[in-house]
mmCIF file of C-alpha atoms in Angstrom:
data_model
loop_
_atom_site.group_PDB
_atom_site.id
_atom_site.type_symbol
_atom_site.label_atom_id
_atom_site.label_comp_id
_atom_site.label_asym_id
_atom_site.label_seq_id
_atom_site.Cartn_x
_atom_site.Cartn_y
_atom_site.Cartn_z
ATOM 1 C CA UNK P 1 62.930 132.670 119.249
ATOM 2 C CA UNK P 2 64.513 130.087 121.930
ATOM 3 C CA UNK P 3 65.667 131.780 125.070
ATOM 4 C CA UNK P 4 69.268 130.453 126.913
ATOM 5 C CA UNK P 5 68.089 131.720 131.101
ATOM 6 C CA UNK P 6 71.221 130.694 133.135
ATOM 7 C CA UNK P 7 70.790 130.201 137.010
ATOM 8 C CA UNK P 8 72.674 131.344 138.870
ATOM 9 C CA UNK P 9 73.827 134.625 137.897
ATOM 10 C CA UNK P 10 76.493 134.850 140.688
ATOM 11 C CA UNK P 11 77.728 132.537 143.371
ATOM 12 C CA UNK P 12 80.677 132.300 145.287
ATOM 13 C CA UNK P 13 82.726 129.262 146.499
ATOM 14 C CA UNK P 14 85.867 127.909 148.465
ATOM 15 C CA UNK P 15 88.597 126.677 146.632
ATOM 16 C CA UNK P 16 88.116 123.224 146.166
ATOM 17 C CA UNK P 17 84.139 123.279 145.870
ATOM 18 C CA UNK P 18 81.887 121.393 143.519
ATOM 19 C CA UNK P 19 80.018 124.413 141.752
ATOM 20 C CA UNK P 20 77.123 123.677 139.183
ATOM 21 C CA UNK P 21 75.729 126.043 136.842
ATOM 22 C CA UNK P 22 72.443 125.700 135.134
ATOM 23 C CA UNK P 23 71.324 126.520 131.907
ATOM 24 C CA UNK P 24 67.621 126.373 130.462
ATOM 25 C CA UNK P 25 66.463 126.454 126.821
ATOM 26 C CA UNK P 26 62.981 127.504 126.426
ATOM 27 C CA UNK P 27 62.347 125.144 123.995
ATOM 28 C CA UNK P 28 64.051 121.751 122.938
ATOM 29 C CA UNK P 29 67.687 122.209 121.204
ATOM 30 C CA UNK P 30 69.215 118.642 121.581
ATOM 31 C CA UNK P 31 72.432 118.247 122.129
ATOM 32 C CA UNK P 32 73.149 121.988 120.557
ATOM 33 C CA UNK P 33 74.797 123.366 123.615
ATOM 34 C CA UNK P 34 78.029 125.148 124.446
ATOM 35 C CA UNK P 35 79.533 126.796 127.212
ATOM 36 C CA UNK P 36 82.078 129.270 127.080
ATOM 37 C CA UNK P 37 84.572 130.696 129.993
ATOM 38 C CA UNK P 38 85.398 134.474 129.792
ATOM 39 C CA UNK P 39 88.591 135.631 132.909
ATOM 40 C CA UNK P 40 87.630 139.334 133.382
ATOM 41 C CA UNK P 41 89.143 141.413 130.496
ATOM 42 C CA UNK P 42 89.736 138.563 128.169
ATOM 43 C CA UNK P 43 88.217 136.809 125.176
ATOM 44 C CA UNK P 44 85.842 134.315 125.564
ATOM 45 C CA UNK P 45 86.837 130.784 125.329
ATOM 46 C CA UNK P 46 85.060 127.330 124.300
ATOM 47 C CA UNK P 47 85.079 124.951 127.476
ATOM 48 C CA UNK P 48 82.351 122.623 125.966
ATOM 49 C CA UNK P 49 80.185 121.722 123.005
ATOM 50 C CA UNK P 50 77.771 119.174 122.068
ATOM 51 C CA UNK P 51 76.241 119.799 125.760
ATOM 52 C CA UNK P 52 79.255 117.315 127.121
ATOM 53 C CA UNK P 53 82.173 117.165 125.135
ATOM 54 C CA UNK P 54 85.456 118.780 126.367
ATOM 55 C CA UNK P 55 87.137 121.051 124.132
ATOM 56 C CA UNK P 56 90.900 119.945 123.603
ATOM 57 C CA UNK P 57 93.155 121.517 126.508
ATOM 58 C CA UNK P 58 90.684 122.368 128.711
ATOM 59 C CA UNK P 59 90.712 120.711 132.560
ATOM 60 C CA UNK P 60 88.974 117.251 133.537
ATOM 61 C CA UNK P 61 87.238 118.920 136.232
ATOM 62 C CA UNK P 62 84.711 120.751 133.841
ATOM 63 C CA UNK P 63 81.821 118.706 133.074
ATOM 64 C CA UNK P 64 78.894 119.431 131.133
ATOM 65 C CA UNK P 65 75.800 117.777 130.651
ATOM 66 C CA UNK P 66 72.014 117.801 129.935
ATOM 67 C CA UNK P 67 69.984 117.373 126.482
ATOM 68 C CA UNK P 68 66.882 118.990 125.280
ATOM 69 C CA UNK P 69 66.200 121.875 127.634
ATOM 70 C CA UNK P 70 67.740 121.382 130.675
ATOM 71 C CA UNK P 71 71.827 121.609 131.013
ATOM 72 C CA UNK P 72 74.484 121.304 133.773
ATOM 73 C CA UNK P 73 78.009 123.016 133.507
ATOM 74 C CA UNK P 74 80.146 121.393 136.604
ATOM 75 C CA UNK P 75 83.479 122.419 138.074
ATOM 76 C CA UNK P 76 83.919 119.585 140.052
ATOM 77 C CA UNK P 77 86.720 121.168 142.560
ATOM 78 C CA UNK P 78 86.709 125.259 141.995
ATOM 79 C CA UNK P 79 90.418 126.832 142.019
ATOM 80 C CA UNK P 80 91.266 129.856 141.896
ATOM 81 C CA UNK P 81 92.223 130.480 137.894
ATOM 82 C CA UNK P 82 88.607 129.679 137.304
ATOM 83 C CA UNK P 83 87.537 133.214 138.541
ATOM 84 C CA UNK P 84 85.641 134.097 135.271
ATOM 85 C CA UNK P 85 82.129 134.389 133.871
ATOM 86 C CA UNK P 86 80.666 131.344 132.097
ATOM 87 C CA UNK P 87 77.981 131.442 129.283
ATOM 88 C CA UNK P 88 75.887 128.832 127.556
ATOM 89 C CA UNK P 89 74.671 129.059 123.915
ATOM 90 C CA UNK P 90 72.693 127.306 121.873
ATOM 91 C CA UNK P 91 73.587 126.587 118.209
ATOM 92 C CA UNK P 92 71.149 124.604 116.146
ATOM 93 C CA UNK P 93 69.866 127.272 114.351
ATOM 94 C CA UNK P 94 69.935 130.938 114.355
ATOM 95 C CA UNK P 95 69.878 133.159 116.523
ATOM 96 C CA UNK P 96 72.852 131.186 118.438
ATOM 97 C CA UNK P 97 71.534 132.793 121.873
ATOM 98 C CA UNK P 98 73.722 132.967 124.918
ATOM 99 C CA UNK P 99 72.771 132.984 128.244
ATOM 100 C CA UNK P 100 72.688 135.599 130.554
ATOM 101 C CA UNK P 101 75.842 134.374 132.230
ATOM 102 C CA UNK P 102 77.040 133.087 135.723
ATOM 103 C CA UNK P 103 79.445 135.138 137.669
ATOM 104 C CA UNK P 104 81.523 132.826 139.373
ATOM 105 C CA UNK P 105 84.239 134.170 142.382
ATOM 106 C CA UNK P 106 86.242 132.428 144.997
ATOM 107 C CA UNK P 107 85.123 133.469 148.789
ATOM 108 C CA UNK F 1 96.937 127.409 113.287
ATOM 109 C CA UNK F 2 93.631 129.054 113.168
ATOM 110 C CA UNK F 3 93.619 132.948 113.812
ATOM 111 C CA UNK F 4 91.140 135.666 113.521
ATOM 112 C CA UNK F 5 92.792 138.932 113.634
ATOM 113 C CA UNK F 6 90.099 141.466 114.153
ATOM 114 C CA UNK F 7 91.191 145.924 113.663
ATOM 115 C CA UNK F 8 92.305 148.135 116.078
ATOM 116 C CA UNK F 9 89.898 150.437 118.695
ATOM 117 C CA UNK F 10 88.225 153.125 117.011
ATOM 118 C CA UNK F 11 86.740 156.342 118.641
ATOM 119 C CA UNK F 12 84.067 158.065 116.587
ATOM 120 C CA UNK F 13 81.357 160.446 116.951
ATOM 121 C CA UNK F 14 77.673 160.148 117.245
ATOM 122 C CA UNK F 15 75.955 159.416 113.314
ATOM 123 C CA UNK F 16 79.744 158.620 111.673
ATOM 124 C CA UNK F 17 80.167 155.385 110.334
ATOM 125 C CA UNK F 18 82.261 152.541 110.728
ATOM 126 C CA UNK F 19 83.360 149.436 109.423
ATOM 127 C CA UNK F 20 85.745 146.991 111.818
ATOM 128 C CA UNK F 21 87.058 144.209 110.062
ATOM 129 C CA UNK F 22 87.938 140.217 110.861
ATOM 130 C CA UNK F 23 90.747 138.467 108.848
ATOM 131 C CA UNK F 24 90.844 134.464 109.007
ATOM 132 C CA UNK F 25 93.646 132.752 108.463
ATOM 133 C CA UNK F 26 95.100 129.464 108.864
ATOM 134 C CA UNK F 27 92.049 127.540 107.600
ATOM 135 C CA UNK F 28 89.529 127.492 104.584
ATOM 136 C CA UNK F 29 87.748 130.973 105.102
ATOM 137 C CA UNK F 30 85.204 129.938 102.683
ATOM 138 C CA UNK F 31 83.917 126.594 104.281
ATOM 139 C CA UNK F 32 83.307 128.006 107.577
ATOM 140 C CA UNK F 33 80.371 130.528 109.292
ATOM 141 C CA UNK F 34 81.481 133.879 111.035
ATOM 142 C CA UNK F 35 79.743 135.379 113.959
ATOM 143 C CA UNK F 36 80.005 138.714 115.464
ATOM 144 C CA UNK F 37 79.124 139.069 119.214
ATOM 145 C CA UNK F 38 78.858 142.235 121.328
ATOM 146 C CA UNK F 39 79.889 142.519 124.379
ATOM 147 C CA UNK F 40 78.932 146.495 125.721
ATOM 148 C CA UNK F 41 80.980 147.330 128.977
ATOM 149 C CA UNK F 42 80.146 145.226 132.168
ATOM 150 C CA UNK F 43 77.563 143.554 130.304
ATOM 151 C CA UNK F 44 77.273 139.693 128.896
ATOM 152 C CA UNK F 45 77.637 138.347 125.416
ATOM 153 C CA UNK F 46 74.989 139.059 122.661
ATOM 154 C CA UNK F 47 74.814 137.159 119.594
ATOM 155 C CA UNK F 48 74.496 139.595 116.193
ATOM 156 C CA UNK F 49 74.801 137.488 113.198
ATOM 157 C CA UNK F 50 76.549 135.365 110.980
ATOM 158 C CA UNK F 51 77.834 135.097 107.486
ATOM 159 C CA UNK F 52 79.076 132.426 105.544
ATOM 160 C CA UNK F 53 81.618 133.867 103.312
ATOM 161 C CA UNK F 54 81.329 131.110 101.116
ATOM 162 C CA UNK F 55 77.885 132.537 99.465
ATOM 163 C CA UNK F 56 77.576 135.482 101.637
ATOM 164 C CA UNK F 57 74.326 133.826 103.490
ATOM 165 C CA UNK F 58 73.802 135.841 106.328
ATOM 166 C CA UNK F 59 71.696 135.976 109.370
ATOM 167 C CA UNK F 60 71.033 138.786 111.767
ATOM 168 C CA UNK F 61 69.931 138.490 115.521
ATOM 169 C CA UNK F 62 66.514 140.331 115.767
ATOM 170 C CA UNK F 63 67.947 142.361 117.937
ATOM 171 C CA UNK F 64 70.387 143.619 115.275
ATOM 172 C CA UNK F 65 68.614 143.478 112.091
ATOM 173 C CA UNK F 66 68.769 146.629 110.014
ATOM 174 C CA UNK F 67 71.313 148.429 112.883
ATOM 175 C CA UNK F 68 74.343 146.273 111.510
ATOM 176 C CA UNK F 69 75.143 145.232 108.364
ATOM 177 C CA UNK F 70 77.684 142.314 108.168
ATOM 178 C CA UNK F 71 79.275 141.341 104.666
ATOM 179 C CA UNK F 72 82.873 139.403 103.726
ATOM 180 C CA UNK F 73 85.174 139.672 101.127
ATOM 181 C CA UNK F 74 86.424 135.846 100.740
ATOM 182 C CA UNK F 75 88.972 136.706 98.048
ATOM 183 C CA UNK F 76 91.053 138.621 101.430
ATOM 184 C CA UNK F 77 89.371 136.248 103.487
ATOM 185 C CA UNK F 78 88.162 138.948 105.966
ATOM 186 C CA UNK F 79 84.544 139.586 107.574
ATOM 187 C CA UNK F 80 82.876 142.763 108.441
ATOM 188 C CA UNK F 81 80.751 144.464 110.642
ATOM 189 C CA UNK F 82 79.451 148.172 109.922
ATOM 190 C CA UNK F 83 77.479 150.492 111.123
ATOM 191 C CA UNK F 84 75.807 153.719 108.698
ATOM 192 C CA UNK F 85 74.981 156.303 112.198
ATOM 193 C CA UNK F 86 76.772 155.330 115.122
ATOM 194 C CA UNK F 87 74.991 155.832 118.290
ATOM 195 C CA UNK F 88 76.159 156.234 122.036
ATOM 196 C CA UNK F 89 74.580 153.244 122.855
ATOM 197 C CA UNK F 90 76.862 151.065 120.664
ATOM 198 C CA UNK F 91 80.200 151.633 122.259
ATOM 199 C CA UNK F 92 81.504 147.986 123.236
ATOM 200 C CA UNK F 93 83.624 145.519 122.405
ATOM 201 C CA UNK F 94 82.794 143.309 119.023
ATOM 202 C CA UNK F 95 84.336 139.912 118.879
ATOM 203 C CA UNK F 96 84.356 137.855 115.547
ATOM 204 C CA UNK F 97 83.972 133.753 115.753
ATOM 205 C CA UNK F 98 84.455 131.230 113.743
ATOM 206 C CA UNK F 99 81.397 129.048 114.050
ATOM 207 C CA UNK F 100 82.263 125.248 113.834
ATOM 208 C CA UNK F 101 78.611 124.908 115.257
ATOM 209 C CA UNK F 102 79.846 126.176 118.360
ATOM 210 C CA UNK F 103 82.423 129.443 118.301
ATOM 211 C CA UNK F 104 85.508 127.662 118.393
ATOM 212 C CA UNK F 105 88.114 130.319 117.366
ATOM 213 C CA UNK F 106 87.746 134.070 118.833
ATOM 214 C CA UNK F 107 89.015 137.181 117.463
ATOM 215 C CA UNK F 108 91.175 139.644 119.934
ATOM 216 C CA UNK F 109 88.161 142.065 120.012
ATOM 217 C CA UNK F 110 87.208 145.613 118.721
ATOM 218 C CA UNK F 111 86.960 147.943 121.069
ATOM 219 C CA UNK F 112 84.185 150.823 119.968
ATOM 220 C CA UNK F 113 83.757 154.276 121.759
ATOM 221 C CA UNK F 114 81.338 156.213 120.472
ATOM 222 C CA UNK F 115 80.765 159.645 122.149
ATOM 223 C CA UNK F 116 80.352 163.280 121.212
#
C-alpha cells in the first residue's frame, strides 16, 4: 500500500509568514491529492483537492501544489485563525491514506 | 444542502457491541461513496473504509479489516460502522465522509469511550 509521510510534523510561525507543508507519496498518485484543515476540537475540513484546486469558500492564501509524489500545501501569509492541524490524503484508489499531519501554531 | 448527521456519544464496556450510524441527506445517497475515519484522542486521522451504498461495495483499510464491519441501508439513506467486542483501544472519535474523490462533506463525529 502507498504511504502519505508529511514533513513537518510541527512548526511554528509569526503572523504574517509564508509556511509550506510537504507531503510525500511513496509511490506515484497523480493529481489524487487533498488536504484537509482540522482547528483543535473540530471536524476536519476540505481546503484542497486535485493537488491544487481550492475548495469553494476557502482563503486565496492557501495554495497547493505538486503531482506524482511530491506535494506542497502553502499558506502564503499565516494568521492567526489558521491555528489547526493540516493533513494530506491520497484518493485514487483505496486505502485513501492520510498523512501523518502537520501541527501548525503561531509563535 | 448536503448533511451527514452522524449518532450521539456512546459509553460501553469492554467486549459489548456497537453500531454508530451516519444519515445523508440533501443529496443522492446512492450515487455517492462513504468513508469512516478514526480519529483516537490526540492522535491524527486514519482512514477505515468505504461503502458505496449504491451496491454495498465496500473496502476496508488493512488496518481495519475484520475489526469493523461497515454496511448501509440506502432505503433510510444511512451508513454504519460496528463493532462485535469492543476493546479499550478503540475509544475515539469516528467521523463519516462523503467521498466525492476527496471527503468533501464531514459528519459531526461519534465520540466512543470504551472502558471497564
Amino acid at each position: 500500500d502507498i504511504q502519505m509521510t508529511q514533513s513537518p510534523s510541527s512548526l511554528s510561525a509569526s503572523v504574517g509568514d509564508r509556511v509550506t507543508i510537504t507531503c510525500r507519496a511513496s509511490q506515484g498518485i497523480g493529481n489524487y491529492l487533498a488536504w484537509y484543515q482540522q482547528k483543535p476540537g473540530k471536524v476536519p475540513k476540505l481546503l484542497i483537492y486535485a493537488a491544487s484546486t481550492l475548495q469553494s469558500g476557502v482563503p486565496s492564501r492557501f495554495s497547493g501544489s505538486g503531482s506524482g509524489t511530491d506535494f506542497t500545501l502553502t499558506i502564503s501569509s499565516l494568521q492567526p485563525e489558521d491555528v489547526a492541524t493540516y493533513y494530506c490524503q491520497k484518493y485514487n484508489s483505496a486505502p485513501l491514506t492520510f498523512g501523518g499531519g502537520t501541527k501548525v501554531e503561531i509563535k | 444542502e448536503v448533511q451527514l448527521v452522524q449518532s450521539g456519544a456512546e459509553v460501553k464496556k469492554p467486549g459489548e457491541s456497537l453500531k454508530i450510524s451516519c444519515k445523508g441527506s440533501g443529496y443522492s445517497f446512492t450515487s455517492y461513496w462513504i468513508g469512516w475515519v478514526r480519529q483516537m484522542p490526540g492522535k491524527g486521522l486514519e482512514w477505515m473504509g468505504i461503502i458505496y451504498p449504491g451496491d454495498s461495495d465496500t473496502r476496508y483499510s488493512p488496518s481495519f479489516q475484520g475489526q469493523v464491519t461497515i454496511s448501509a441501508d440506502k432505503s433510510i439513506s444511512t451508513a454504519y460502522l460496528q463493532w462485535s467486542s469492543l476493546k479499550a483501544s478503540d475509544t475515539a472519535m469516528y467521523y463519516c465522509a462523503r467521498r466525492f474523490g476527496e471527503f468533501d462533506y464531514w459528519g459531526q463525529g461519534t465520540l466512543v469511550t470504551v472502558s471497564s
